[in-house]
XYZ file of C-alpha atoms in Angstrom:
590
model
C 51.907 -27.385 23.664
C 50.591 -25.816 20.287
C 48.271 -27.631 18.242
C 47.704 -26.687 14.099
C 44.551 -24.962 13.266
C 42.325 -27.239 11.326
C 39.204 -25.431 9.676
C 36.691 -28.089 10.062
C 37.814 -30.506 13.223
C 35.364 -30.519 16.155
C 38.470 -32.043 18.300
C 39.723 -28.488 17.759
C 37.005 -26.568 18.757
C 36.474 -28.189 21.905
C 40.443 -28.710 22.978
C 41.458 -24.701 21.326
C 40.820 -22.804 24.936
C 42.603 -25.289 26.878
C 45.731 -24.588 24.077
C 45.174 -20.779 24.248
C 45.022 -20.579 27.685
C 48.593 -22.630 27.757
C 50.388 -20.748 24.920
C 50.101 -17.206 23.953
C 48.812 -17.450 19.855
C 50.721 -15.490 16.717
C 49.367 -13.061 14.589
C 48.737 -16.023 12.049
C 46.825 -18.313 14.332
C 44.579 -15.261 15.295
C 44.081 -14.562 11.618
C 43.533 -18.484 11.083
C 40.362 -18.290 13.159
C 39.132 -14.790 12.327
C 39.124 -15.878 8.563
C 37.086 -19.122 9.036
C 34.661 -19.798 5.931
C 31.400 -18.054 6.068
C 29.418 -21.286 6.009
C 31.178 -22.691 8.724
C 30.416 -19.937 10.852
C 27.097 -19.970 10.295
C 26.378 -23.679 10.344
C 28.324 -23.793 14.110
C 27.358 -20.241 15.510
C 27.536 -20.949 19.083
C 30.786 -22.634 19.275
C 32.407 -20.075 16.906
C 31.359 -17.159 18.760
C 33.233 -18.643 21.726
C 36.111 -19.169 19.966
C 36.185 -15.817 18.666
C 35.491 -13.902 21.745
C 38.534 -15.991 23.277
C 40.297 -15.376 20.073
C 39.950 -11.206 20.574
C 41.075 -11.618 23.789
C 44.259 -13.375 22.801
C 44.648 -10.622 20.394
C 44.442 -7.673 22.677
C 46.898 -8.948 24.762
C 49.384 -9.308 21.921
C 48.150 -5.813 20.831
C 47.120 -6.876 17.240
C 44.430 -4.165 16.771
C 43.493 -6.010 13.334
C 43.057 -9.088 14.638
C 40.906 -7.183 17.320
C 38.875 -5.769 14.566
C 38.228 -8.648 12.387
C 37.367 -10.758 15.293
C 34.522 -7.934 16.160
C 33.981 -7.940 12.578
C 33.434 -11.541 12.692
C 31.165 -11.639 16.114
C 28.732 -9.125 14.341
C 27.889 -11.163 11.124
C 27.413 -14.397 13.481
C 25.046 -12.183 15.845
C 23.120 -10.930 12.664
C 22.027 -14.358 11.418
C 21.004 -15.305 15.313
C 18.658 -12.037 15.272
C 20.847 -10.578 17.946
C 20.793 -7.365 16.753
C 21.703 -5.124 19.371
C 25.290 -7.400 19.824
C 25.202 -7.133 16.094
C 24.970 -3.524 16.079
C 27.516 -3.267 18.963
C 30.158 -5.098 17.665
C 30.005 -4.304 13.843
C 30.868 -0.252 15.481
C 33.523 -1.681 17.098
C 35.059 -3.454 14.191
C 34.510 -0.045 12.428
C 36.436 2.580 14.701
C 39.151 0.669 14.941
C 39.209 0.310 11.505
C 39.073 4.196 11.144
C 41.936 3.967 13.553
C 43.624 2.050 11.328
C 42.906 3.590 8.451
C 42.569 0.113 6.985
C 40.800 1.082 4.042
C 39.554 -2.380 2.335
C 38.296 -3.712 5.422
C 36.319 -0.625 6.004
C 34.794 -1.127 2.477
C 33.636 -4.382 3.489
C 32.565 -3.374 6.786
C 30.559 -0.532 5.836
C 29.074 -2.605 2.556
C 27.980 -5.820 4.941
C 26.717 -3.386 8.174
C 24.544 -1.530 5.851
C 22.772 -4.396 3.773
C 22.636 -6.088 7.282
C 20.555 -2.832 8.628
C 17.810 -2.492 5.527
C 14.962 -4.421 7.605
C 15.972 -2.258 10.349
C 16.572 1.271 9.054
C 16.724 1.650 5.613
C 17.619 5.411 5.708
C 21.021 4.231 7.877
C 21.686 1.272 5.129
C 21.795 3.731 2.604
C 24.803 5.749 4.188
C 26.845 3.132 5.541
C 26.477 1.461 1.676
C 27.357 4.807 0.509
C 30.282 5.439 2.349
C 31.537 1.563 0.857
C 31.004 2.864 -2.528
C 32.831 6.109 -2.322
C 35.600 5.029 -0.497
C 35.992 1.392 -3.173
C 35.850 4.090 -5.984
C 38.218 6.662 -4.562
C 40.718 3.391 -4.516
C 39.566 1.705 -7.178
C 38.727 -1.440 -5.316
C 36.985 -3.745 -7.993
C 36.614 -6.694 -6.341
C 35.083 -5.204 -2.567
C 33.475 -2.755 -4.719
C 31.478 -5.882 -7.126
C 29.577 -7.448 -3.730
C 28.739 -3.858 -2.602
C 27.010 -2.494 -5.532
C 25.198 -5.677 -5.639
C 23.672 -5.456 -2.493
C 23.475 -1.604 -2.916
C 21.310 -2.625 -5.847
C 18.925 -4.896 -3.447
C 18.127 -2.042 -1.206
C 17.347 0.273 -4.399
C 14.837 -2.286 -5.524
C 13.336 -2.524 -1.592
C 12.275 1.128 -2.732
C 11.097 0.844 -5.588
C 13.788 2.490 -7.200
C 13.861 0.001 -9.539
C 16.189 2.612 -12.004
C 19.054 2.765 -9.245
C 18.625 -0.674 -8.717
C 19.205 -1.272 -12.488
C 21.987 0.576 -12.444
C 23.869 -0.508 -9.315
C 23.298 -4.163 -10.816
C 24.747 -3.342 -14.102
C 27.808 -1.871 -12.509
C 28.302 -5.203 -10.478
C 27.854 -6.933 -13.907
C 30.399 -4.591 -15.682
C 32.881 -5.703 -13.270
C 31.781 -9.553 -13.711
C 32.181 -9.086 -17.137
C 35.628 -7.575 -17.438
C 36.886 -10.582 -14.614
C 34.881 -13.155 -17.548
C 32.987 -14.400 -13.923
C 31.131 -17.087 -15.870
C 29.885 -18.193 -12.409
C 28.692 -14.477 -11.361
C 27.400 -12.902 -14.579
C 24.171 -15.268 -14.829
C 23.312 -13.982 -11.330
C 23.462 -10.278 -12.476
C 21.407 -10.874 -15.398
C 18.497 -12.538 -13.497
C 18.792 -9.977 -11.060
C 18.447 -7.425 -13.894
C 16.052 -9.464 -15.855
C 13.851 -9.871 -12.346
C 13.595 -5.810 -12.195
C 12.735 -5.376 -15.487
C 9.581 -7.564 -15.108
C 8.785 -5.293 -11.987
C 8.922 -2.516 -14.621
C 6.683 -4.626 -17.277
C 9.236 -4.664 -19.931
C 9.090 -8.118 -20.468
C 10.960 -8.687 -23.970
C 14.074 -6.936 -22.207
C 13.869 -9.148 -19.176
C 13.231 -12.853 -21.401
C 16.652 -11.002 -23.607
C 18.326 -11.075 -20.294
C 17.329 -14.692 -19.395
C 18.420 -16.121 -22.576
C 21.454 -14.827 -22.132
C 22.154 -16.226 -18.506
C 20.785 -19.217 -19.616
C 23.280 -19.724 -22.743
C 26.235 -19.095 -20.290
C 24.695 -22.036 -17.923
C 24.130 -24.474 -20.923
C 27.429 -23.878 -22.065
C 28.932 -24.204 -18.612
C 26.963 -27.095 -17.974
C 25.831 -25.791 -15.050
C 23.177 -28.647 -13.810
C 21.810 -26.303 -10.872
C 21.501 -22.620 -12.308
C 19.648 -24.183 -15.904
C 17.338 -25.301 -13.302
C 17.340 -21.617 -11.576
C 16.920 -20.142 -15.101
C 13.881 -22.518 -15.804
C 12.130 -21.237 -12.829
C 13.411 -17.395 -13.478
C 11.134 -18.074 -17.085
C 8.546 -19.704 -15.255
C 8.095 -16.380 -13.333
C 8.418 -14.215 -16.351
C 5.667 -16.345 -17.795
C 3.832 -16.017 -14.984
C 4.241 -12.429 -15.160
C 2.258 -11.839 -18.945
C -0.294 -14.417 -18.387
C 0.770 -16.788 -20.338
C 0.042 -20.186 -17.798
C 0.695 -22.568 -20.113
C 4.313 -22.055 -20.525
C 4.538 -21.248 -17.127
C 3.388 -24.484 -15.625
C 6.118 -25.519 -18.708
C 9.062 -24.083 -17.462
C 8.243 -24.743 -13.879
C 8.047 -28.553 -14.682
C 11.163 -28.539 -16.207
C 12.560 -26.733 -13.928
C 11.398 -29.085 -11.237
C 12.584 -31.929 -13.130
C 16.273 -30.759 -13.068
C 16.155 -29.387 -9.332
C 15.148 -32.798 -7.817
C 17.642 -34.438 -10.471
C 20.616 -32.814 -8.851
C 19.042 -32.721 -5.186
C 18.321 -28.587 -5.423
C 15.824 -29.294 -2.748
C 14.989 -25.410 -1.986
C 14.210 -25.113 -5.554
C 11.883 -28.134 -5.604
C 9.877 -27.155 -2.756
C 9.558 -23.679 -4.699
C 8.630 -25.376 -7.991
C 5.912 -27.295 -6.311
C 4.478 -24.684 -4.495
C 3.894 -22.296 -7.762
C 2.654 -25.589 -9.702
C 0.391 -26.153 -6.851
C -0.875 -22.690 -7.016
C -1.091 -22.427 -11.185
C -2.991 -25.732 -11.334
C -5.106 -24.366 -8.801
C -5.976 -20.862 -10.583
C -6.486 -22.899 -13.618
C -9.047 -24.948 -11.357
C -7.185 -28.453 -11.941
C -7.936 -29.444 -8.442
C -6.844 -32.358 -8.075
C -3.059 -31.531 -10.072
C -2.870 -28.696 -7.601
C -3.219 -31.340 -4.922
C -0.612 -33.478 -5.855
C 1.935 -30.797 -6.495
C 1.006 -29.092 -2.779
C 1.541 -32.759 -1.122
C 4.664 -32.929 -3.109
C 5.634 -29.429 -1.578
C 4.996 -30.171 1.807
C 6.468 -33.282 1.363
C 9.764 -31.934 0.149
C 9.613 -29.192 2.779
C 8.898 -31.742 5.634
C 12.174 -33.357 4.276
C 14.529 -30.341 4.553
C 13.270 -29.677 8.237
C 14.275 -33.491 9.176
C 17.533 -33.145 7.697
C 18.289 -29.784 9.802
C 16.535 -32.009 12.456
C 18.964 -34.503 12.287
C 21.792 -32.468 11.636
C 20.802 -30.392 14.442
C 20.500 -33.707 17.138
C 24.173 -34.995 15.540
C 25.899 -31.739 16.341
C 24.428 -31.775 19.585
C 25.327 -35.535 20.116
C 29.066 -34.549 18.901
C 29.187 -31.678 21.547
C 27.833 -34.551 24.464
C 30.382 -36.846 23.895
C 33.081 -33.688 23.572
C 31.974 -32.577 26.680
C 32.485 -36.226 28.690
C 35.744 -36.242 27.091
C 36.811 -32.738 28.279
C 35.312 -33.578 31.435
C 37.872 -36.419 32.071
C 40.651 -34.125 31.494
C 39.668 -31.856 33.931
C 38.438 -33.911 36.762
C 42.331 -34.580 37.283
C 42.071 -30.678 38.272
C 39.204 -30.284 40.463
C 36.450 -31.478 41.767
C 34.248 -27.761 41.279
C 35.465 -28.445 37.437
C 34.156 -32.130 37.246
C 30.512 -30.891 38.669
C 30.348 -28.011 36.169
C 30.812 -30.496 33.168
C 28.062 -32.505 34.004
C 25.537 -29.721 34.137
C 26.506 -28.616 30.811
C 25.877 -32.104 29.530
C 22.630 -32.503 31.561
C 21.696 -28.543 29.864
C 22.724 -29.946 26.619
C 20.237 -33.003 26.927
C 17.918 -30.873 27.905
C 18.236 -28.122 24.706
C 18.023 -31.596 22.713
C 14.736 -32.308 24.303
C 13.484 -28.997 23.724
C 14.595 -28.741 20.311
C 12.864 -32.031 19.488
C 9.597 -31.573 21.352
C 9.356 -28.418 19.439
C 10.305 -29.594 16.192
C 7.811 -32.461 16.567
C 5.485 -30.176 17.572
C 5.692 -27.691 14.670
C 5.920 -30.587 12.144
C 2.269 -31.807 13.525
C 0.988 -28.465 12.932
C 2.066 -27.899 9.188
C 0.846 -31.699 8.972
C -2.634 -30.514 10.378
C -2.452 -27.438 8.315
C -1.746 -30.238 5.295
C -4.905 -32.491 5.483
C -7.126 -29.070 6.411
C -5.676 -27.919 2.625
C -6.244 -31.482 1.260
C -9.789 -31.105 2.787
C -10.546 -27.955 1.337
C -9.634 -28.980 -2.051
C -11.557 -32.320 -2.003
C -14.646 -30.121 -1.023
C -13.942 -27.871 -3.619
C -13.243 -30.548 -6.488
C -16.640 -32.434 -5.396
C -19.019 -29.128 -5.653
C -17.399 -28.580 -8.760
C -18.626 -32.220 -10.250
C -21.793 -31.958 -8.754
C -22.510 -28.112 -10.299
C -20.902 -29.638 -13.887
C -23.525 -32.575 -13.419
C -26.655 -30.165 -12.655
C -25.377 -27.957 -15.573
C -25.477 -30.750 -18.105
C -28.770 -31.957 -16.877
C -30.254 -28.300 -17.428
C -28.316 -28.107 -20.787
C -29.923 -31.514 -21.606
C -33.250 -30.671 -20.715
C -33.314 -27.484 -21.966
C -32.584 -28.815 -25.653
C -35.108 -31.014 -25.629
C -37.516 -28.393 -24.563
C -36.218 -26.433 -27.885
C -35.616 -29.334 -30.435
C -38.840 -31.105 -29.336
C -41.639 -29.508 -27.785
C -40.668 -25.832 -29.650
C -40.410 -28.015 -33.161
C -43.785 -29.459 -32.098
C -45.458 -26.036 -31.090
C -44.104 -24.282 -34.751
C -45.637 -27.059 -36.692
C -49.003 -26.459 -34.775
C -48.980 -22.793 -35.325
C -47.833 -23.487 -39.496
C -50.581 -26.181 -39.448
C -53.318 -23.597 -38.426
C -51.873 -21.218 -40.580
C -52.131 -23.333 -43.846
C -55.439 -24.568 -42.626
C -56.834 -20.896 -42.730
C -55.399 -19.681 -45.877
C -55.620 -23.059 -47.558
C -59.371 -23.447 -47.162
C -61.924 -20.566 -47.113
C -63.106 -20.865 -43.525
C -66.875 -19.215 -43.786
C -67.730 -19.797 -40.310
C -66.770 -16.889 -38.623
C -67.071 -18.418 -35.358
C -64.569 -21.389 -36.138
C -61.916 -19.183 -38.015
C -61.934 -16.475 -34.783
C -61.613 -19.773 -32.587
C -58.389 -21.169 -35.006
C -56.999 -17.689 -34.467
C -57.076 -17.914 -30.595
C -55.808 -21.361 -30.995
C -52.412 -19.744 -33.205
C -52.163 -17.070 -30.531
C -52.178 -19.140 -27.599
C -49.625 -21.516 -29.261
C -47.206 -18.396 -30.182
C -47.353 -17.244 -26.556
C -46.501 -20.868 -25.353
C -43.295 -20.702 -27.088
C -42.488 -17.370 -25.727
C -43.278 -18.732 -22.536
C -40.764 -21.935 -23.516
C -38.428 -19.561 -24.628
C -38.473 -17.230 -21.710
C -38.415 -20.811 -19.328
C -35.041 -22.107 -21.686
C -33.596 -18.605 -20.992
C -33.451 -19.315 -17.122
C -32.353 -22.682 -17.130
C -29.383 -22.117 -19.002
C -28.091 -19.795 -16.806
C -26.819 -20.054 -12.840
C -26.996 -16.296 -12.540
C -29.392 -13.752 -14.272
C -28.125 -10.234 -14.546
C -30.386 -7.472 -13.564
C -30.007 -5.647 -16.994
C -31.005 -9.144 -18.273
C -34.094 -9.447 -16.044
C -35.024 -5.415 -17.077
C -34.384 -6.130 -21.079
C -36.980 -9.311 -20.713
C -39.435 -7.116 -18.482
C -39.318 -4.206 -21.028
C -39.858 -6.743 -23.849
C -43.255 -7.756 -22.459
C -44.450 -4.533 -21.031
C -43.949 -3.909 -24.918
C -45.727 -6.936 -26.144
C -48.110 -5.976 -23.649
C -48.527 -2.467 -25.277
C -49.401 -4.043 -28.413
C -51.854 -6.441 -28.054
C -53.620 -3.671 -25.549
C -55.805 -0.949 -26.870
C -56.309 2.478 -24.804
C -53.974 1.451 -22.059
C -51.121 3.254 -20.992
C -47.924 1.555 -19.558
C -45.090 2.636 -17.780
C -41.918 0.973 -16.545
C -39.517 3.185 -13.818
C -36.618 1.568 -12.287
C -34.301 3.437 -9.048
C -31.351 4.980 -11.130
C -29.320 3.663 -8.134
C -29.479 0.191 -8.947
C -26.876 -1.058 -10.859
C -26.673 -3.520 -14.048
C -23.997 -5.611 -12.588
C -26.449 -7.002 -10.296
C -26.978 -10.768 -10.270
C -30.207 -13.002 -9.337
C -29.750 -17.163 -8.843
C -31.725 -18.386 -11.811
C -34.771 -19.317 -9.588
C -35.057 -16.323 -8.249
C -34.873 -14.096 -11.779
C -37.472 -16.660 -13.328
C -39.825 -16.482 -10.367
C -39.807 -12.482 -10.201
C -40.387 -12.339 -14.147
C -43.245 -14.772 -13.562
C -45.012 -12.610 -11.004
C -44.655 -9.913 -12.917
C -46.266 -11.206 -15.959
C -49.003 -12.495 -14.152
C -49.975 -9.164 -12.430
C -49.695 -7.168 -15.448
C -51.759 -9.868 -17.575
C -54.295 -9.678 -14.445
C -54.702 -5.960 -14.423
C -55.047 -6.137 -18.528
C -57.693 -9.103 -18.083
C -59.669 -7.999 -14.908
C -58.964 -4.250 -13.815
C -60.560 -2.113 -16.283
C -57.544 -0.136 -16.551
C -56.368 2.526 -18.353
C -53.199 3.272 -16.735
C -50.329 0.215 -15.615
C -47.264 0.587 -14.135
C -44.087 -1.264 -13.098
C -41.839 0.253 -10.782
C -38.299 -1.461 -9.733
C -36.685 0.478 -6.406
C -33.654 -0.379 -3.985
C -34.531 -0.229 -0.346
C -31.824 -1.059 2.504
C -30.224 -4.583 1.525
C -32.697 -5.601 -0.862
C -35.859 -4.686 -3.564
C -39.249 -3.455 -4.073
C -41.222 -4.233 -7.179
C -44.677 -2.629 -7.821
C -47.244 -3.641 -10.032
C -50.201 -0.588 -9.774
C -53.309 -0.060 -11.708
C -56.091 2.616 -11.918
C -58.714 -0.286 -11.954
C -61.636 -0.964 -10.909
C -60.313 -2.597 -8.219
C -61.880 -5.305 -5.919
C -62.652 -6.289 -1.885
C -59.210 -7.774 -0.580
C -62.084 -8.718 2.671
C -64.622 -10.811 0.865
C -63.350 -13.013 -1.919
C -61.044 -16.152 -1.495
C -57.662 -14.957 -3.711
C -58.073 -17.410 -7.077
C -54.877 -19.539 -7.632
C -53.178 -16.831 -10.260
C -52.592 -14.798 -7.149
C -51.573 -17.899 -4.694
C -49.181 -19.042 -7.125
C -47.505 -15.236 -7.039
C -47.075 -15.379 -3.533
C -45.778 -18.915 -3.657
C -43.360 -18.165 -6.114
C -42.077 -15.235 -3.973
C -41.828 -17.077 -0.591
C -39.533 -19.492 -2.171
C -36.765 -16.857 -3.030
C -37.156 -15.554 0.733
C -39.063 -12.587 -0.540
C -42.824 -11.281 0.595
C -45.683 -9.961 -1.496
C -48.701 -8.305 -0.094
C -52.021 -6.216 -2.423
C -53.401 -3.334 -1.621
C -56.700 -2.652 -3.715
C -59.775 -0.920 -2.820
C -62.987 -0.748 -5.024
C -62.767 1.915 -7.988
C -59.517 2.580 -6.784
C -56.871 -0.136 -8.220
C -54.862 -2.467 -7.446
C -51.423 -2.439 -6.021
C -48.936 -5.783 -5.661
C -45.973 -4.972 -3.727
C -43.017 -6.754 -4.170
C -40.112 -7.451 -1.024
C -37.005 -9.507 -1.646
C -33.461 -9.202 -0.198
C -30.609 -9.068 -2.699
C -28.989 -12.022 -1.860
């Protein structure tokens, strides 16, 4: 009893080793099943490694050494995609000696070409020199069409080491060949390839040349799916030079055509870089919807291999209770064996689900801790916006009202004294302190406006606005001699929350105008050091100083030490009489 081979019937699959076992199989049935599709064999792995070892077997006993080979051949590419690479390894050597044997010269092109890409996570150095014996053993025969695959792949590893000029040129080779066969389907492919390097090697007009072109070729052919590769292949190139805008473009359209036509890999990856442009652009709440959309799509593809996965394995139940009526005409032993494959097949079904399930829960979990983190993040966002335009608010009307009000105070006096003669000495000197107190007010205002409209202050900020009034101190100061030192080892960059920059400037105008007001001194100076995680600021005079034991500190200096505590820092003063004054200064950095 023969039956004919039929490429995608289950009914064969699970009936071909009681045929094989009856009949002893051609050359062209062994071939039949050695040349299944690639997809197939990937998509039904278990059974068709079965079926092949049985299939080697047949041929061995025939003695068809090629159909040997191509079934080890065959065995080794199925191992590789279930990670079995030691069986991989094994019987991808066996395919080749007897190849060698042979001296069977395009299949060890293709052998040599497929082991060695399949090795370049493994050893690179050995997937260089099995590729390399494909290449010069397609060119010695001039074997164009092995030789196009190879030299693509060839070009793969080149760009794994960042040899991105071999890589070029392996690619280009495979696109020569393309070109001369007028592959419409494969030349797009090389060019993006191509066009991918060259924005590894930041020539970017050379690799958006190269997209147009495989673009044209995919208008022209119409080609639904790869316009919507290309879109994403610009996307990326946009990406690439900065340029978000057109990126977030391309991707959208790109998205657009890939759920269109049901490109469901494509989608996922179009939602996934939208998610994560909208989110560098900080459009929270776009990002949002384009990650759910991602893990939506993604959660989709897994439940389709889930249910693909759970009808295969239904197929092979029912398969098996039909097998296992055949055979219980033969024995008893036989009948028993069948039903503890079909109670090891429910069981793998159980498995598979519970761990499916299981792994869908987590990326779910993983899902709302994302959502979480961006509704956090959008909400701190309004809230700093809304204390930013209340600062902004307030600080305008600081400057357009009470900074308009104090100028027209200090004009009025003005006019007043050179508008009238003013004979009483007494009054004019008292108008004068009036203008002077006024003018300090607004640089008071100003130096307030300064801090508010700002959420960090920069230390070469704070050190500008300190040097600015130790000058302004200089001025208005007769026979006293200021100095300002800051630690070289501090640097610029530096920041300070607003609060804390504001209260720091504050203490340190107060303790200079102090020393100016009260010390007696001739000699003031400011000194800014680093010290372990944080600062030290002193304020020292050559004063007359005063007893730190017997007087109650006025509010000038309670208000200092207030101001400090509530930026986590610590002040302390150190005076003796006739011997100055010190204020020290301790804050951390942060």
């Amino acid at each position: 009893m023969r039956f004919r081979l039929t490429l995608f019937c289950f009914v064969f699959f699970l009936t071909g080793s009681f045929v094989f076992a009856n009949t002893l199989p051609g050359k062209k049935e062994i071939d039949s099943i050695n040349n299944l599709p690639f997809d197939y064999k990937i998509a039904n792995t278990s059974k068709t490694i079965k079926l092949t070892l049985e299939n080697v077997e047949k041929a061995r006993k025939i003695k068809y050494l090629k159909g040997v080979a191509d079934g080890y051949f065959s065995l080794g590419l199925m191992y590789y995609y279930q990670g079995k690479y030691d069986k991989n390894t094994l019987y991808m050597l066996k395919a080749i000696r007897i190849y060698e044997q042979q001296n069977d010269i395009a299949s060890l092109v293709k052998v040599y070409g497929d082991y060695g890409y399949q090795l370049k996570r493994r050893s690179m150095p050995q997937a260089v020199a099995y590729m390399n014996r494909a290449i010069r053993l397609g060119e010695e025969q001039k074997m164009k069409g092995e030789l196009r695959a190879v030299y693509d792949n060839y070009g793969v590893l080149k760009e794994m080491q960042m040899d991105l000029d071999s890589a070029l040129y392996f690619y280009d080779k495979a696109l020569k060949f393309k070109e001369a066969d007028k592959d419409e389907l494969g030349i797009p492919y090389s060019l993006n390839k191509i066009a991918m390097v060259k924005i590894m090697q930041k020539k970017f007009a050379e690799a958006k040349q190269l997209f147009d072109s495989a673009y044209a070729i995919r208008v022209k052919m119409d080609d639904k799916i790869g316009m919507a590769e290309n879109l994403n292949f610009y996307g990326h190139y946009y990406k690439a030079i900065g340029n978000t805008v057109e990126a977030i473009a391309n991707f959208t359209k790109a998205l657009e055509l890939s759920k269109k036509h049901d490109y469901k890999n494509l989608t996922v990856e179009n939602y996934q870089v939208l998610s994560e442009l909208y989110e560098g652009n900080k459009e929270y709440e776009k990002a949002l919807i384009h990650y759910k959309n991602h893990v939506r799509y993604k959660d989709s593809i897994q439940n389709l291999e889930l249910r693909t996965k759970q009808a295969e394995l239904d197929i092979e139940y029912e398969s098996e209770k039909k097998e296992k009526k055949i055979l219980l005409q033969k024995t008893s032993l036989a009948q028993k064996n069948l039903w503890l494959l079909g109670a090891v097949a429910l069981l793998i079904i159980s498995v598979l689900m519970g761990y499916l399930f299981f792994n869908r829960q987590k990326m779910k979990n993983k899902q709302m801790l994302r959502e979480n983190e961006l509704k956090e993040a959008l909400q701190l966002i309004e809230t700093q916006n809304q204390l930013q335009e209340q600062r902004l608010l307030i600080s305008r009307d600081l400057h357009d009202n009470i900074g308009a009000q104090l100028t027209f105070i200090i004009s009025s006096l003005d006019n007043l004294k050179y508008g009238f003669t003013i004979e009483d000495e007494k009054l004019n000197s008292r108008l004068s302190g009036i203008s002077t107190f006024t003018r300090n007010t607004i640089m008071e205002l100003r130096d307030t406006i300064w801090a508010m409209n700002k959420d960090e202050i920069a230390f070469s900020d704070l050190k500008t606005r300190i040097a600015n009034f130790i000058e302004s101190a200089k001025t208005a100061s007769h026979g006293i001699q200021f100095d300002f030192e800051i630690d070289a080892g501090i640097p610029d960059a530096v920041t300070f929350s607003s609060l804390k920059g504001i209260n720091l400037y504050r203490v340190i105008q107060e303790a200079i105008n102090n020393s100016i007001k009260y010390a007696e001194a001739t000699h003031i100076t400011v000194k800014i050091e680093k010290e372990g995680a944080g600062f030290i600021i002193r304020i020292s005079d050559n004063g007359k100083g005063f007893d730190s034991k017997t007087p109650t500190f006025g509010n000038g200096i309670n208000n200092m030490k207030k101001r400090i505590t509530e930026v986590g820092g610590m002040l302390s003063i150190h005076t003796e009489i006739n011997n100055g004054t010190e204020i020290k200064i301790q804050f951390p950095e942060k």
